[in-house]
XYZ file of C-alpha atoms in Angstrom:
304
model
C 101.994 186.629 140.261
C 105.096 185.190 140.749
C 106.476 181.981 139.593
C 107.038 180.805 142.891
C 103.826 180.863 143.724
C 102.532 179.356 141.025
C 104.301 176.445 140.726
C 102.784 175.858 144.749
C 99.381 176.885 143.304
C 99.740 173.722 140.530
C 101.291 171.667 141.779
C 98.419 171.708 145.007
C 96.017 171.567 142.209
C 97.524 168.251 140.038
C 97.694 166.789 143.808
C 94.372 168.344 144.731
C 93.199 166.413 141.513
C 95.189 162.800 141.818
C 97.787 163.414 139.711
C 102.159 163.467 140.147
C 103.374 165.175 137.452
C 106.177 166.242 135.384
C 105.882 168.974 133.316
C 108.095 171.205 131.296
C 107.050 174.068 128.995
C 110.171 176.187 127.125
C 109.658 179.641 125.388
C 111.278 178.604 121.433
C 112.675 182.057 121.083
C 114.540 182.307 124.532
C 115.045 179.435 125.460
C 113.036 180.358 129.083
C 111.838 177.596 130.349
C 109.263 176.765 133.442
C 108.344 173.708 134.748
C 108.074 170.827 138.033
C 110.350 168.527 138.727
C 111.317 168.184 134.780
C 114.658 165.832 135.110
C 111.837 162.480 136.782
C 112.540 159.597 134.577
C 108.953 158.153 133.507
C 107.775 155.522 131.471
C 106.853 156.966 128.079
C 104.915 154.949 127.246
C 103.216 155.630 123.288
C 105.965 158.383 123.651
C 108.033 156.312 121.949
C 106.206 156.603 118.695
C 107.990 160.404 118.202
C 112.013 158.820 118.144
C 110.392 156.003 116.283
C 108.814 158.017 113.817
C 112.659 160.514 113.536
C 114.458 157.020 113.268
C 112.333 155.547 110.300
C 112.131 159.364 108.620
C 115.439 160.151 108.928
C 116.078 156.069 107.546
C 113.598 156.897 104.497
C 115.775 160.665 103.329
C 118.436 158.285 103.876
C 117.154 156.104 100.956
C 118.380 152.979 103.176
C 114.269 152.678 103.425
C 111.270 152.902 100.649
C 108.378 155.498 102.114
C 106.200 153.307 98.908
C 107.557 149.918 99.779
C 104.632 148.111 101.296
C 105.062 145.318 104.492
C 102.436 143.072 105.169
C 100.654 143.142 108.888
C 99.657 140.769 110.781
C 96.308 141.690 112.552
C 96.250 142.990 115.937
C 92.796 141.397 116.750
C 92.876 143.598 119.697
C 89.453 144.469 121.874
C 90.326 146.020 124.839
C 89.689 149.775 124.856
C 92.002 151.802 123.811
C 94.206 150.527 120.606
C 93.503 152.040 117.034
C 93.925 151.378 113.605
C 96.023 148.031 112.756
C 95.805 146.565 115.796
C 92.313 146.296 115.871
C 92.153 144.856 112.426
C 91.039 141.097 112.242
C 92.736 140.785 108.770
C 96.272 140.694 107.619
C 96.797 143.790 105.343
C 99.370 145.270 102.945
C 100.553 148.784 104.100
C 103.411 151.225 102.061
C 106.116 151.881 104.565
C 104.820 156.123 104.705
C 101.149 154.982 105.815
C 102.679 152.774 108.886
C 104.550 155.825 109.650
C 101.117 158.050 110.075
C 99.488 155.837 111.683
C 101.494 154.874 114.510
C 102.033 158.812 114.900
C 99.082 159.921 114.019
C 96.525 157.703 115.600
C 99.123 156.159 117.636
C 98.540 153.204 116.356
C 100.790 149.989 118.220
C 100.451 147.637 115.291
C 101.824 149.926 112.893
C 104.809 150.973 114.935
C 106.373 147.636 115.728
C 106.325 147.115 111.967
C 107.970 149.761 111.974
C 110.282 148.278 114.792
C 110.782 145.515 112.735
C 113.103 147.552 110.332
C 114.140 149.874 112.994
C 115.025 148.000 115.944
C 114.800 150.234 119.741
C 118.414 149.576 119.741
C 118.623 151.715 116.871
C 116.245 154.043 117.403
C 118.310 154.983 120.440
C 121.203 155.798 119.237
C 120.400 157.339 116.322
C 119.090 159.723 119.327
C 122.304 159.607 120.733
C 123.972 160.510 116.869
C 121.690 163.779 117.933
C 122.593 164.130 120.988
C 119.610 163.726 122.399
C 119.888 162.233 125.795
C 117.390 161.713 128.252
C 115.395 159.623 125.856
C 115.712 155.682 126.308
C 114.055 152.909 123.717
C 114.506 149.781 124.900
C 111.659 147.559 123.287
C 108.643 147.464 121.057
C 104.866 148.745 121.715
C 103.555 144.991 121.846
C 104.433 144.968 125.633
C 102.626 147.965 125.816
C 99.471 145.243 124.945
C 100.710 142.914 127.822
C 99.880 144.450 130.949
C 97.099 143.426 133.751
C 94.647 145.038 131.832
C 94.414 142.762 129.218
C 94.031 139.595 131.199
C 91.267 140.862 133.422
C 87.064 141.440 132.553
C 85.500 144.357 131.436
C 84.289 146.384 133.913
C 87.197 145.207 136.085
C 89.650 148.094 134.807
C 90.029 149.495 138.482
C 91.937 146.866 140.065
C 94.857 147.141 137.007
C 95.063 150.884 137.725
C 95.259 150.144 141.649
C 97.540 147.669 140.844
C 99.672 150.247 138.909
C 99.334 152.934 141.382
C 100.294 150.292 144.380
C 103.197 147.879 142.764
C 106.110 150.839 142.806
C 108.835 151.601 144.509
C 111.316 154.059 145.780
C 113.557 153.863 143.172
C 111.059 154.124 140.439
C 111.521 150.017 139.834
C 107.845 148.463 139.625
C 105.783 144.753 139.656
C 104.676 146.096 136.586
C 107.446 145.439 133.915
C 106.187 148.236 131.319
C 106.119 150.624 134.573
C 109.629 150.354 135.515
C 111.743 152.693 134.934
C 114.923 150.137 134.030
C 112.961 148.376 131.839
C 110.614 150.580 130.164
C 110.951 152.786 126.989
C 111.589 156.160 129.620
C 111.803 159.616 129.457
C 112.063 162.558 131.474
C 110.158 165.905 130.779
C 113.242 167.822 129.875
C 114.201 165.374 127.512
C 111.308 165.128 125.793
C 111.031 169.339 125.586
C 114.698 168.886 123.758
C 114.022 166.556 121.491
C 111.013 169.171 120.554
C 113.597 171.735 119.793
C 115.435 169.777 118.078
C 112.326 169.167 115.170
C 111.392 172.416 115.073
C 114.862 174.817 115.848
C 117.668 174.210 113.211
C 119.991 171.399 115.240
C 121.486 168.149 114.493
C 118.448 166.297 112.807
C 118.677 166.964 109.236
C 115.561 168.975 108.314
C 113.918 167.369 106.105
C 113.765 164.199 108.845
C 112.414 167.403 111.286
C 110.048 168.446 109.006
C 108.071 165.096 108.146
C 107.917 164.447 111.575
C 106.555 168.067 112.420
C 103.694 167.409 110.225
C 103.161 164.138 111.514
C 102.551 165.972 114.657
C 100.192 168.689 113.296
C 97.817 165.864 112.536
C 97.771 163.791 115.678
C 93.985 162.724 115.900
C 94.290 162.499 119.436
C 93.330 166.125 120.722
C 91.603 165.204 124.205
C 94.181 165.829 126.368
C 96.338 169.557 125.809
C 94.888 170.088 122.386
C 92.018 171.992 124.180
C 94.005 174.407 125.780
C 96.419 175.072 122.951
C 94.413 175.035 119.886
C 92.520 177.842 118.155
C 92.454 180.216 114.726
C 95.437 181.937 116.197
C 98.103 178.928 116.787
C 98.696 175.154 116.105
C 99.107 172.718 118.486
C 101.051 169.464 117.056
C 102.211 166.952 119.659
C 101.922 163.406 120.693
C 100.368 161.562 123.578
C 101.286 158.609 125.471
C 98.653 156.344 127.620
C 99.531 153.458 129.423
C 97.332 152.039 132.517
C 97.404 155.307 134.793
C 100.280 157.283 132.800
C 98.856 160.075 130.686
C 101.550 161.978 129.142
C 101.685 164.302 125.932
C 104.810 166.146 124.146
C 104.111 169.061 121.946
C 104.690 172.971 120.357
C 102.471 175.233 120.201
C 102.649 178.197 118.005
C 101.907 181.836 117.437
C 100.458 183.719 115.043
C 103.214 186.481 116.221
C 105.503 183.957 116.073
C 105.906 182.592 119.196
C 106.349 178.910 119.616
C 106.535 177.086 123.340
C 107.187 172.918 123.714
C 105.238 171.661 126.495
C 105.318 168.212 127.859
C 103.114 167.297 130.481
C 104.049 163.821 131.749
C 101.613 161.841 134.653
C 100.684 159.331 136.874
C 97.573 159.313 138.016
C 97.069 157.789 141.663
C 92.800 157.297 141.077
C 92.108 153.391 140.214
C 90.332 153.981 137.153
C 90.636 153.958 133.483
C 87.755 156.915 132.330
C 88.961 159.938 134.538
C 88.590 162.815 132.442
C 89.069 165.016 135.116
C 92.801 164.549 134.922
C 92.998 165.357 130.726
C 91.761 168.551 131.510
C 93.567 169.438 134.444
C 97.060 168.802 132.516
C 95.334 171.057 130.059
C 94.752 173.798 132.831
C 98.287 173.139 134.337
C 100.747 173.703 130.603
C 98.226 176.065 129.663
C 98.941 178.382 133.344
C 102.306 177.637 132.765
C 102.596 178.538 129.126
C 100.974 181.786 129.981
C 103.512 182.583 132.601
C 106.424 182.676 130.389
C 103.911 184.449 127.457
C 103.134 187.451 130.008
C 107.290 187.783 131.054
C 107.683 189.219 126.874
C 104.781 191.379 127.537
C 101.762 189.487 125.446
C 98.501 188.652 126.804
């Protein structure tokens, strides 16, 4: 199958499944890549915890922060579906900085992430990305704002109303009545920019080696594995990733490492056009689309 035919078919499948998507798969060995609309900026949702982890881990490496330092964290007391870890705690906790880094990255714990943002604010995270020549990702606010969407103010069983608003309230210029979905106000990034960040973690780059190794380790232990992981995990592969979910947005960015040495950066950013909170079909479709693009690149070098 030609690349053009493959992309056309994948795009049609995504559209039929109610998804607008931005995808990029890059062979980290050769630099070859294949994608669908990879330069469209989208709100990052919890993918923002990846640059936060990078900036925090590097400050620990430099000795500006102490990973063993205990941090007082207020309970999140969130009861709506989705948030994890400290975000659902009912009582205050004292957690070491290193462990907050684990909770934020591997469990996507928003309360842990905001404790890290208290130490390394969003503008500092963005500045660090630019210092490493990583552009296309902008960090503007803490994750606490992600829990203040219309969905949190609706009663049980009314999630579809928040999703309907998320779908119908956007503008042609990617503005939005929901601030978290407005690309001029939200944390944002493109599929290409996230792939560049992954490449900087897995290949020699301006990111210090010890910092990159720490973040790779965290991504390898990501506990959220229902989205792309089923299509990239096996006894002969290692899948390391970070997910992001916000209203009708479903994202994942990761690297699959094969036993033969090949490594691929895989980024899938999606907007659902179906007003429903639970969409296992969309999750599966994301993985199938990414796997099709990865398989196409892998076949180019004669690997089945």
